[in-house]
Structure formats: C-alpha cells, structure tokens
Amino acid sequence: MDEIVKGRNEPAGIEVPLPSTGTGRWGSDVAADVIRSLDIPFVALNPGASYRGLHDSLVNHLGNRAPQMLLCLHEEHAIGIAHGWAKVTGRAMMAIVHSNVGLMHATMALFNAWCDRMPLLLYGATGPMDAAKRRPWIDWIHTSKDMGALIRHYTKWDDQPNSVAAFPEAILRGRQIAETAPRGPTYVCFDVGLQEQKVEKPPALPDVARYKPPAPAAPPPDLIADIAQLLHAAERPVILMGRVSCDENAWKERVRLAESLGALVITDLKLGGAFPTEHPLHAAPAGSRLTAGSVEALKNADVVLSLEARDLAGVLQAAHKGAPITSKIIRVAVDQHIHNGWSMDYLQLAPVDHYILAEPEPTVTALNRELAKLGPRKTAAWPGRMPHKPKALPSLDGSGPITVPHVAAALQRATADRKSCLTHPPLSWAGSLWPIRDPLDFLGADGGGGVGGGPGQSIGAALALRGTGRLPISVCGDGDFLMGVTAIWTAVRYEIPILFVIVNNRSYYNDELHQEHLAIARGRPPENKWIGQQMLGPELDIPMLARGQGALGFGQVAALDELLPTLQQAIAAVDAGKVAVVDVRVEPGYSEPGTAGAAASHSS
Ligand SMILES: Cc1ncc(C[n+]2csc(CCOP(=O)(O)OP(=O)(O)O)c2C)c(N)n1
Ligand SMILES: [Mg+2]
C-alpha cells in the first residue's frame, strides 16, 4: 500500500496513480474518453497549466492507462517520439504540449513529421478564452486567439472546439485526417475554460468505428489497364520507390511487380525500407544524392513508374542534367492533396505523362493483377545488364582511426545473426552501408532536415519495436544527438531499450563543407571552414551526458580495435533492457563514391 501511496512504477515504467475519488465529470473527461476510444497506447507530453484539466483527466479519470503518459524533457522530443512511432506502426500517436510556448518548442519537430508525411495527433490548450476567467498575467500571456496559426502551414488541419460537446468531433476528425494519405500531423487546441467546465450530463460517446480513416485511394481500373500495357511493353522500365507502406504484404507486392516487369528499382535514403537492396533488380545503393548506378538506370529508362517518389523532378533532373527526358513518366501519388502556398516541401514540378491520383499500395496490387492477365514478357527487360556488385565494407583490423563506414561494418558484424532496425541514419550515411531486407530494417531520415530530431524519433521507433526482439539502432551525428540529447531520459524512464551510436566528428561538419565550398568559390581561404563549426573545447562528454540521464555511456571509442567489442557490450546491455549510448570518434568526411552532385549540398 505504501508503494501505491507514493506512486508506483510497474514494469515498462508505467506510473500508476492512486485510485480516483470524486464523482463529478468535467469537460476534459469527455475529451479523455474519446481519446481512449482511439486505442492509441501512448501519449508523449511536457506538462503545462493550460491543459491541467486534460492532464488530470488522463491521470485520475483514465488512470494513466490507454493511453499511458510518456513525460518528455522538451516538446520537440514528444513530437519526435510520436513521429518515430508512426514510422514503425504506420499509425498516429498522441502528443500534448502547453499553450503557445510549448507549441513554439514543438514546431521544428512538427515540421519534420509534416515533411515525412507521418500521422500524429497533437493536442494543446489555450485560454481561458473567456477573459473574465483568466488569472492575472500568466493566463493572459499564454492565451493566443488563433493558436493553430503558429503551425497551420505544416499541419494538415487544426481546430479549437467551442464547446465540450464539440470535443468528440474535433478529436475524431483530427485522427481521421492525420491517418488519411498524404498523412501528417493534426492539432486540436482545448480551451482551458471548457476543459475545466463541470459537465452535468456527459455526451454519449460516438461509435469510433464510424469515424475511421477511409480506405486507401485506389486507381481507376481503365487507367490501370493502359499503364499495365505500357509497363509490360517497356524494354527498360524503372520503378522509383518513394513514400510507401512498411507493411510486409505491400513489400512483397512491390517485389512481385518489379520481378514481373524486370524493372530496375531505385530507392531513397531519406525514406524507410521500400525494396530489398540486395535484390538483383535494385539499381544501385541509395545516396543522399542520386548515385551513379541510379543515374545510368534513369538515363536509359524508356518508362519510369514513380510510386510516391519524394522528389521525382529532382531525381529526373539529376539523371538527365538538362537533356530532354524522353522516357514516359508514370506518377502514382496523392501528395498534392497536402500542398500549400507556404512550404515548398512539395519540391520541383515533375513532367508526367500519366498521373494516377492514387496511393501506391492499391495501385501496385491492381497492376500486379493486370500484369498477370497479360502473361510473361516476350523478351527480358534490360538486356545485357549485370546486377551491381555490393561494395565491400572496410576491414575492422588494426587500431587506426575510425570512419563512418567502419561503424557500419562493425554494426553489421555485431548484428549479423539477428533482426535490427536502423531507426535513424546520420548525414554521413550511404545506402551501401546497410542492407535492407525487410521494411523495418531502415526507417529513413528525419523528414524535414531539422537537426536534433534523431534521438526523439529513434526512441519513438524503439517504443514501437519494444518486445519484438528487433534491435533498434540509432546512428546520430554529434550535432544531431546533442540537440536532442535529453530525449534519452524518456527512454530510460519508461524502459525503452535502444542503442545509440554517435558518429562524433566534433563538428557540424556538413556546414564546414558549405563554408569550404563557398570560400573556394570566392577565392578565400578554405582553411577557415572550421570556425563557428567545430565543437573543440570544452570537450563534450557524450557518455557522461548519457549517464547523467540514467543510460549507459560507452567510450569515447577512438581506436578501430575497440569498436566492435564496445558495440557488442552495448548491444548486450540493450538486450538486457537498457538504453546504451556509444560515443565513437570518427574522422570527418562524407564518403559516398559515385554520388552525383557536390558533397556540399547535403543539407541546409
Ligand atoms: C535545426 C537545424 N539547425 C541547423 C541546421 C543546419 N545543419 C544542417 S546539417 C548540420 C550539421 C549536423 O551536425 P552533425 O549531426 O554532427 O552531422 P555532421 O554534419 O557532423 O556529419 C547543421 C547544423 C539544420 N538543418 N537544422
Ligand atoms: Mg558532427
């Protein structure tokens, strides 16, 4: 009993409240009941008085179960965790942030989720909107008339319901919109006054099953018949894999499509696993720019099928370099439904011959069905082509300095006999460093190029993978990790095992490359590129920052022969349920041989 009085931790860090007393019902209880009906197990949050009503309802009305709270040390982490969870599950998780100030902290992470087209349910609060009910000062500065305006340009939809009776609709609509492709974050802001309003007769709970997201947008059958014929007759078809589902069956359908066409497949390093990268039809390893093998495939393609490619026009341009694009382009995408006038994340307008406004999954299934009717091809596609040879990773022998490919080699060696998930690659990563054999082997990048998202997103992914036996591995640049470092605490607190490997070049190295590039272009000394970029002294003690939050800190590993044994030790700790952070001193450098385009254009 004593334990319960103090508040209790159950396995997996569940904080169990005392049984609730009191018989009244409040506006926020109505919101909490609807939230529970969505059947989402977690809500990540950082607290604030603007939603003390909802907070109380989640703890005392719902008992902190279904959903369970995950306390975060920064709003960015709360959003990042929901984002990472969606990358694995394909479903929206919830986050709650405080009034305008918490929402301001959340913005970059929201932008990442938006650009990554990941569903996410963000809740917040404001007010009381009734000025007569505001406390002096604090309620005034934390009340904004149009809270959604802060984030409207990179959320799919937002609302501020004007009565308790309107809460259910706002919550249900938010989920429906977030989980409809193109997916993305939605925001519902609850007025403090309404949350804290006594409710004499709570409204009946709507039947949540009737407010689900719609079935995926399917292609028109006549168009599919034409496209199937075009693809079937193609001599050198290419498929660009973009934002596709991480579902196993959808993966198999994509493999089936590529195999029945003999199409070469190009994947995207910024997106999660879409196709087996060791398959003979995988054109070439992905890079942060289009790699040479992919350029060759696109230059010679007669038909290109783009399945929600993230940057169709950019990819075509990188391949053709201004020459006319004679291949027929088929674009399968619903992304334009989300485009607005503020964010240019829709990227360059692509030339397209056949535009199918449908989602990749039903389109691939329909194409497979249609192609089966057409029978086998008469001649093999891509006559004479040899599959690309995988590049050997560097040897781990010796005690010399460590490079990022060494880190990949050691991680591959340490996980050779098991399933793992690379939840996040650093900027210095390349597709050749990590084979993708199933959709959860690799989750892609942060979405919006917002540095600092790596730790939070990785923890969200690890939460979704907890108990599956698959090892979550997050490889972060030191700059990325240090911006998001306090996300670690949430993983430790709620027993979310994960391995972090920090490729520490003591620099925002990507931007050193920019300074070098510019200095050379301007005839100025490139040697000065390190100033305002390198984190030289005081030395950042990353293992200590991990230990300071209850995680295990390993390293700094600076010699090659220490790398594999340290990773093995750290992995054993993660298998025992721990959060482990391995700090690895790496040589600066982005090694991506065969990448088309200047190295200095990796990121902003
Ligand atoms: C929030 C944010 N701030 C700054 C940048 C600019 N930026 C892009 S990459 C980068 C460096 C990241 O450093 P690190 O993670 O250590 O990777 P490295 O470049 O050293 O490999 C910076 C500062 C950004 N994209 N996002
Ligand atoms: Mg760095």
XYZ file of N, CA and C in Angstrom, residues 186-304:
357
model
N -2.037 16.598 -37.113
C -3.187 17.484 -36.912
C -3.116 18.006 -35.482
N -3.804 19.110 -35.242
C -3.696 19.779 -33.925
C -5.078 20.156 -33.430
N -5.382 19.791 -32.185
C -6.624 20.242 -31.551
C -6.258 20.992 -30.273
N -6.781 22.201 -30.173
C -6.475 23.081 -29.041
C -7.703 23.167 -28.134
N -7.534 22.827 -26.865
C -8.670 22.801 -25.930
C -8.636 24.036 -25.032
N -9.687 24.783 -25.087
C -9.818 25.970 -24.236
C -9.798 25.547 -22.756
N -8.961 26.221 -21.965
C -8.850 25.921 -20.525
C -10.232 25.969 -19.865
N -10.994 26.980 -20.227
C -12.316 27.160 -19.616
C -13.218 25.965 -19.878
N -13.172 25.454 -21.098
C -14.021 24.305 -21.432
C -13.500 23.025 -20.775
N -12.184 22.874 -20.730
C -11.629 21.681 -20.060
C -12.082 21.624 -18.610
N -12.139 22.788 -17.987
C -12.405 22.814 -16.537
C -13.875 23.044 -16.215
N -14.697 23.052 -17.245
C -16.134 23.229 -17.042
C -16.749 21.946 -16.483
N -17.601 22.101 -15.488
C -18.295 20.925 -14.947
C -19.332 20.460 -15.972
N -19.412 19.161 -16.139
C -20.366 18.622 -17.105
C -21.402 17.828 -16.331
N -22.632 18.262 -16.404
C -23.673 17.574 -15.628
C -24.013 16.238 -16.282
N -24.144 16.286 -17.610
C -24.531 15.055 -18.292
C -23.557 14.853 -19.463
N -22.539 13.993 -19.266
C -21.570 13.820 -20.360
C -22.257 13.320 -21.630
N -21.857 13.854 -22.799
C -22.480 13.386 -24.039
C -22.157 11.910 -24.283
N -23.050 11.224 -24.993
C -22.802 9.805 -25.304
C -21.556 9.708 -26.175
N -20.739 8.695 -25.939
C -19.515 8.506 -26.740
C -19.879 8.089 -28.161
N -19.339 8.759 -29.152
C -19.638 8.327 -30.525
C -19.025 6.954 -30.794
N -19.561 6.259 -31.763
C -19.021 4.962 -32.156
C -17.794 5.205 -33.032
N -16.639 5.023 -32.428
C -15.389 5.418 -33.086
C -15.182 4.679 -34.415
N -15.733 3.478 -34.518
C -15.560 2.683 -35.745
C -16.143 3.395 -36.968
N -17.045 4.321 -36.723
C -17.677 5.005 -37.854
C -16.920 6.264 -38.283
N -15.804 6.528 -37.623
C -15.040 7.735 -37.944
C -13.589 7.394 -38.285
N -13.405 6.199 -38.796
C -12.058 5.746 -39.146
C -11.581 6.447 -40.417
N -10.281 6.382 -40.684
C -9.814 6.911 -41.973
C -10.379 6.086 -43.126
N -10.474 6.676 -44.310
C -11.046 5.943 -45.438
C -10.101 4.857 -45.950
N -10.635 3.987 -46.805
C -9.780 3.003 -47.488
C -8.805 3.769 -48.388
N -7.626 3.202 -48.651
C -6.645 3.901 -49.490
C -7.221 4.258 -50.855
N -6.798 5.410 -51.365
C -7.300 5.871 -52.660
C -6.798 4.942 -53.766
N -7.733 4.295 -54.459
C -7.377 3.303 -55.477
C -7.402 3.936 -56.870
N -6.655 3.372 -57.799
C -6.590 3.954 -59.148
C -7.803 3.556 -59.986
N -8.168 4.367 -60.983
C -9.265 3.985 -61.878
C -8.871 2.754 -62.704
N -9.722 1.724 -62.786
C -9.352 0.481 -63.457
C -8.938 0.656 -64.922
N -9.605 1.545 -65.678
C -9.239 1.666 -67.100
C -7.826 2.231 -67.256
N -7.477 3.134 -66.360
C -6.129 3.714 -66.405
C -5.101 2.628 -66.094
N -5.433 1.777 -65.146
C -4.511 0.706 -64.754
C -4.261 -0.238 -65.930
N -5.307 -0.542 -66.669
C -5.132 -1.440 -67.818
C -4.136 -0.826 -68.805
N -4.275 0.482 -69.081
C -3.351 1.152 -70.019
C -1.923 1.160 -69.479
N -1.797 1.476 -68.206
C -0.453 1.582 -67.606
C 0.217 0.208 -67.594
N -0.567 -0.807 -67.290
C -0.003 -2.162 -67.248
C 0.544 -2.530 -68.628
N -0.195 -2.174 -69.668
C 0.264 -2.475 -71.038
C 1.558 -1.728 -71.349
N 1.596 -0.467 -70.954
C 2.788 0.360 -71.196
C 4.005 -0.255 -70.490
N 3.805 -0.643 -69.252
C 4.909 -1.222 -68.481
C 5.313 -2.597 -69.036
N 4.312 -3.350 -69.427
C 4.560 -4.701 -69.927
C 5.395 -4.651 -71.203
N 5.167 -3.598 -72.000
C 5.878 -3.480 -73.280
C 7.221 -2.765 -73.121
N 7.473 -2.216 -71.956
C 8.704 -1.426 -71.780
C 9.937 -2.320 -71.872
N 10.973 -1.778 -72.501
C 12.222 -2.560 -72.586
C 13.121 -2.306 -71.392
N 13.056 -1.066 -70.900
C 13.954 -0.714 -69.798
C 13.163 0.073 -68.735
N 12.253 -0.636 -68.055
C 11.444 0.072 -67.037
C 12.219 0.314 -65.741
N 11.888 1.419 -65.107
C 12.480 1.752 -63.798
C 11.350 2.091 -62.840
N 11.469 1.608 -61.611
C 10.496 1.999 -60.571
C 11.218 2.840 -59.536
N 10.659 4.012 -59.273
C 11.182 4.846 -58.186
C 10.331 4.588 -56.961
N 10.937 4.034 -55.932
C 10.199 3.778 -54.693
C 10.264 5.014 -53.805
N 9.108 5.506 -53.428
C 9.060 6.691 -52.580
C 8.414 6.396 -51.249
N 7.396 7.190 -50.915
C 6.719 7.011 -49.619
C 5.720 5.879 -49.754
N 6.169 4.711 -49.352
C 5.311 3.537 -49.467
C 5.116 2.929 -48.085
N 4.186 1.988 -48.015
C 3.827 1.405 -46.722
C 4.927 0.474 -46.204
N 5.050 0.410 -44.856
C 6.030 -0.507 -44.272
C 5.397 -1.878 -43.993
N 4.223 -2.111 -44.534
C 3.541 -3.383 -44.360
C 4.254 -4.493 -45.170
N 4.370 -5.665 -44.553
C 5.086 -6.796 -45.187
C 4.478 -7.197 -46.536
N 3.136 -7.240 -46.567
C 2.477 -7.668 -47.808
C 2.702 -6.669 -48.928
N 2.638 -5.399 -48.568
C 2.862 -4.357 -49.574
C 4.286 -4.481 -50.127
N 5.232 -4.798 -49.251
C 6.634 -5.019 -49.655
C 6.703 -6.148 -50.686
N 6.010 -7.257 -50.370
C 6.035 -8.418 -51.286
C 5.400 -8.064 -52.627
N 4.332 -7.296 -52.582
C 3.671 -6.884 -53.839
C 4.603 -6.025 -54.695
N 5.401 -5.192 -54.056
C 6.331 -4.345 -54.813
C 7.419 -5.202 -55.458
N 7.893 -6.198 -54.698
C 8.911 -7.098 -55.250
C 8.318 -7.851 -56.441
N 7.079 -8.294 -56.266
C 6.420 -9.038 -57.347
C 6.294 -8.169 -58.605
N 5.925 -6.929 -58.408
C 5.775 -6.012 -59.552
C 7.110 -5.846 -60.277
N 8.156 -5.554 -59.508
C 9.473 -5.344 -60.133
C 9.901 -6.610 -60.873
N 9.680 -7.758 -60.266
C 10.133 -9.010 -60.883
C 9.332 -9.329 -62.144
N 8.036 -9.089 -62.105
C 7.271 -9.442 -63.306
C 7.580 -8.495 -64.451
N 8.031 -7.285 -64.140
C 8.404 -6.350 -65.220
C 9.880 -6.440 -65.579
N 10.664 -7.007 -64.681
C 12.125 -6.937 -64.842
C 12.598 -5.502 -64.673
N 11.848 -4.722 -63.892
C 12.169 -3.294 -63.752
C 13.305 -3.092 -62.755
N 14.165 -2.133 -63.058
C 15.174 -1.737 -62.075
C 14.518 -0.833 -61.050
N 14.959 -0.953 -59.812
C 14.317 -0.216 -58.729
C 15.317 0.748 -58.103
N 14.857 1.973 -57.911
C 15.684 2.984 -57.243
C 15.007 3.347 -55.923
N 15.767 3.270 -54.833
C 15.209 3.589 -53.515
C 15.771 4.919 -53.023
N 15.260 5.380 -51.913
C 15.550 6.737 -51.432
C 16.096 6.644 -50.004
N 17.299 7.155 -49.804
C 17.952 7.073 -48.490
C 17.214 7.869 -47.415
N 16.407 8.834 -47.825
C 15.700 9.647 -46.833
C 14.422 8.966 -46.357
N 14.033 7.873 -47.022
C 12.776 7.197 -46.672
C 13.045 5.785 -46.169
N 12.050 5.236 -45.501
C 12.194 3.905 -44.921
C 12.284 2.815 -45.983
N 12.615 1.600 -45.539
C 12.822 0.463 -46.428
C 11.626 0.244 -47.350
N 11.895 0.156 -48.668
C 10.816 0.013 -49.648
C 11.020 -1.168 -50.565
N 12.262 -1.684 -50.606
C 12.599 -2.752 -51.548
C 13.902 -3.381 -51.073
N 14.043 -4.712 -51.261
C 15.296 -5.339 -50.791
C 16.501 -4.817 -51.568
N 17.431 -4.232 -50.853
C 18.543 -3.566 -51.551
C 19.555 -4.556 -52.113
N 19.478 -5.840 -51.691
C 20.396 -6.833 -52.276
C 19.755 -7.571 -53.456
N 18.552 -7.214 -53.791
C 17.855 -7.836 -54.918
C 18.586 -7.467 -56.209
N 18.730 -8.433 -57.142
C 19.448 -8.094 -58.383
C 18.807 -6.943 -59.156
N 17.536 -6.665 -58.913
C 16.890 -5.553 -59.634
C 17.078 -4.199 -58.938
N 17.652 -4.201 -57.740
C 17.930 -2.896 -57.113
C 19.041 -2.243 -57.928
N 18.743 -1.052 -58.481
C 19.649 -0.455 -59.471
C 21.028 -0.188 -58.885
N 21.060 0.382 -57.696
C 22.326 0.762 -57.066
C 22.016 1.216 -55.653
N 23.006 1.213 -54.771
C 22.734 1.700 -53.415
C 22.299 3.161 -53.452
N 21.406 3.521 -52.543
C 20.930 4.904 -52.491
C 21.984 5.788 -51.834
N 22.028 7.026 -52.265
C 22.888 8.004 -51.604
C 22.037 9.182 -51.201
N 22.640 10.167 -50.530
C 21.824 11.336 -50.221
C 21.600 12.143 -51.505
N 22.404 11.893 -52.503
C 22.150 12.333 -53.885
C 22.028 11.088 -54.745
N 21.530 11.265 -55.954
C 21.367 10.119 -56.853
C 22.745 9.510 -57.177
N 22.903 8.216 -56.941
C 24.209 7.593 -57.168
C 24.354 7.186 -58.647
N 25.608 6.905 -59.043
C 25.922 6.694 -60.466
C 25.073 5.583 -61.091
N 24.888 4.480 -60.371
C 24.110 3.361 -60.912
C 22.667 3.768 -61.170
N 22.129 4.602 -60.301
C 20.744 5.059 -60.472
C 20.649 6.037 -61.641
N 21.662 6.867 -61.785
C 21.700 7.806 -62.919
C 21.673 7.016 -64.223
N 22.508 5.992 -64.304
C 22.568 5.163 -65.514
C 21.199 4.565 -65.824
N 20.562 4.018 -64.790
C 19.255 3.377 -64.983
C 18.249 4.390 -65.520
N 18.222 5.566 -64.920
C 17.219 6.559 -65.334
C 17.514 7.121 -66.725
N 18.793 7.302 -67.014
C 19.156 7.844 -68.334
C 18.707 6.911 -69.460
N 18.742 5.621 -69.159
C 18.420 4.640 -70.202
C 16.989 4.118 -70.137
N 16.235 4.557 -69.156
C 14.878 4.022 -68.977
C 13.968 4.474 -70.117
N 13.073 3.576 -70.562
C 12.049 4.043 -71.510
C 10.739 4.345 -70.777
N 10.494 3.683 -69.627
C 9.310 4.001 -68.816
C 9.733 4.085 -67.353
N 9.296 5.149 -66.682
C 9.600 5.309 -65.257
C 8.285 5.324 -64.488
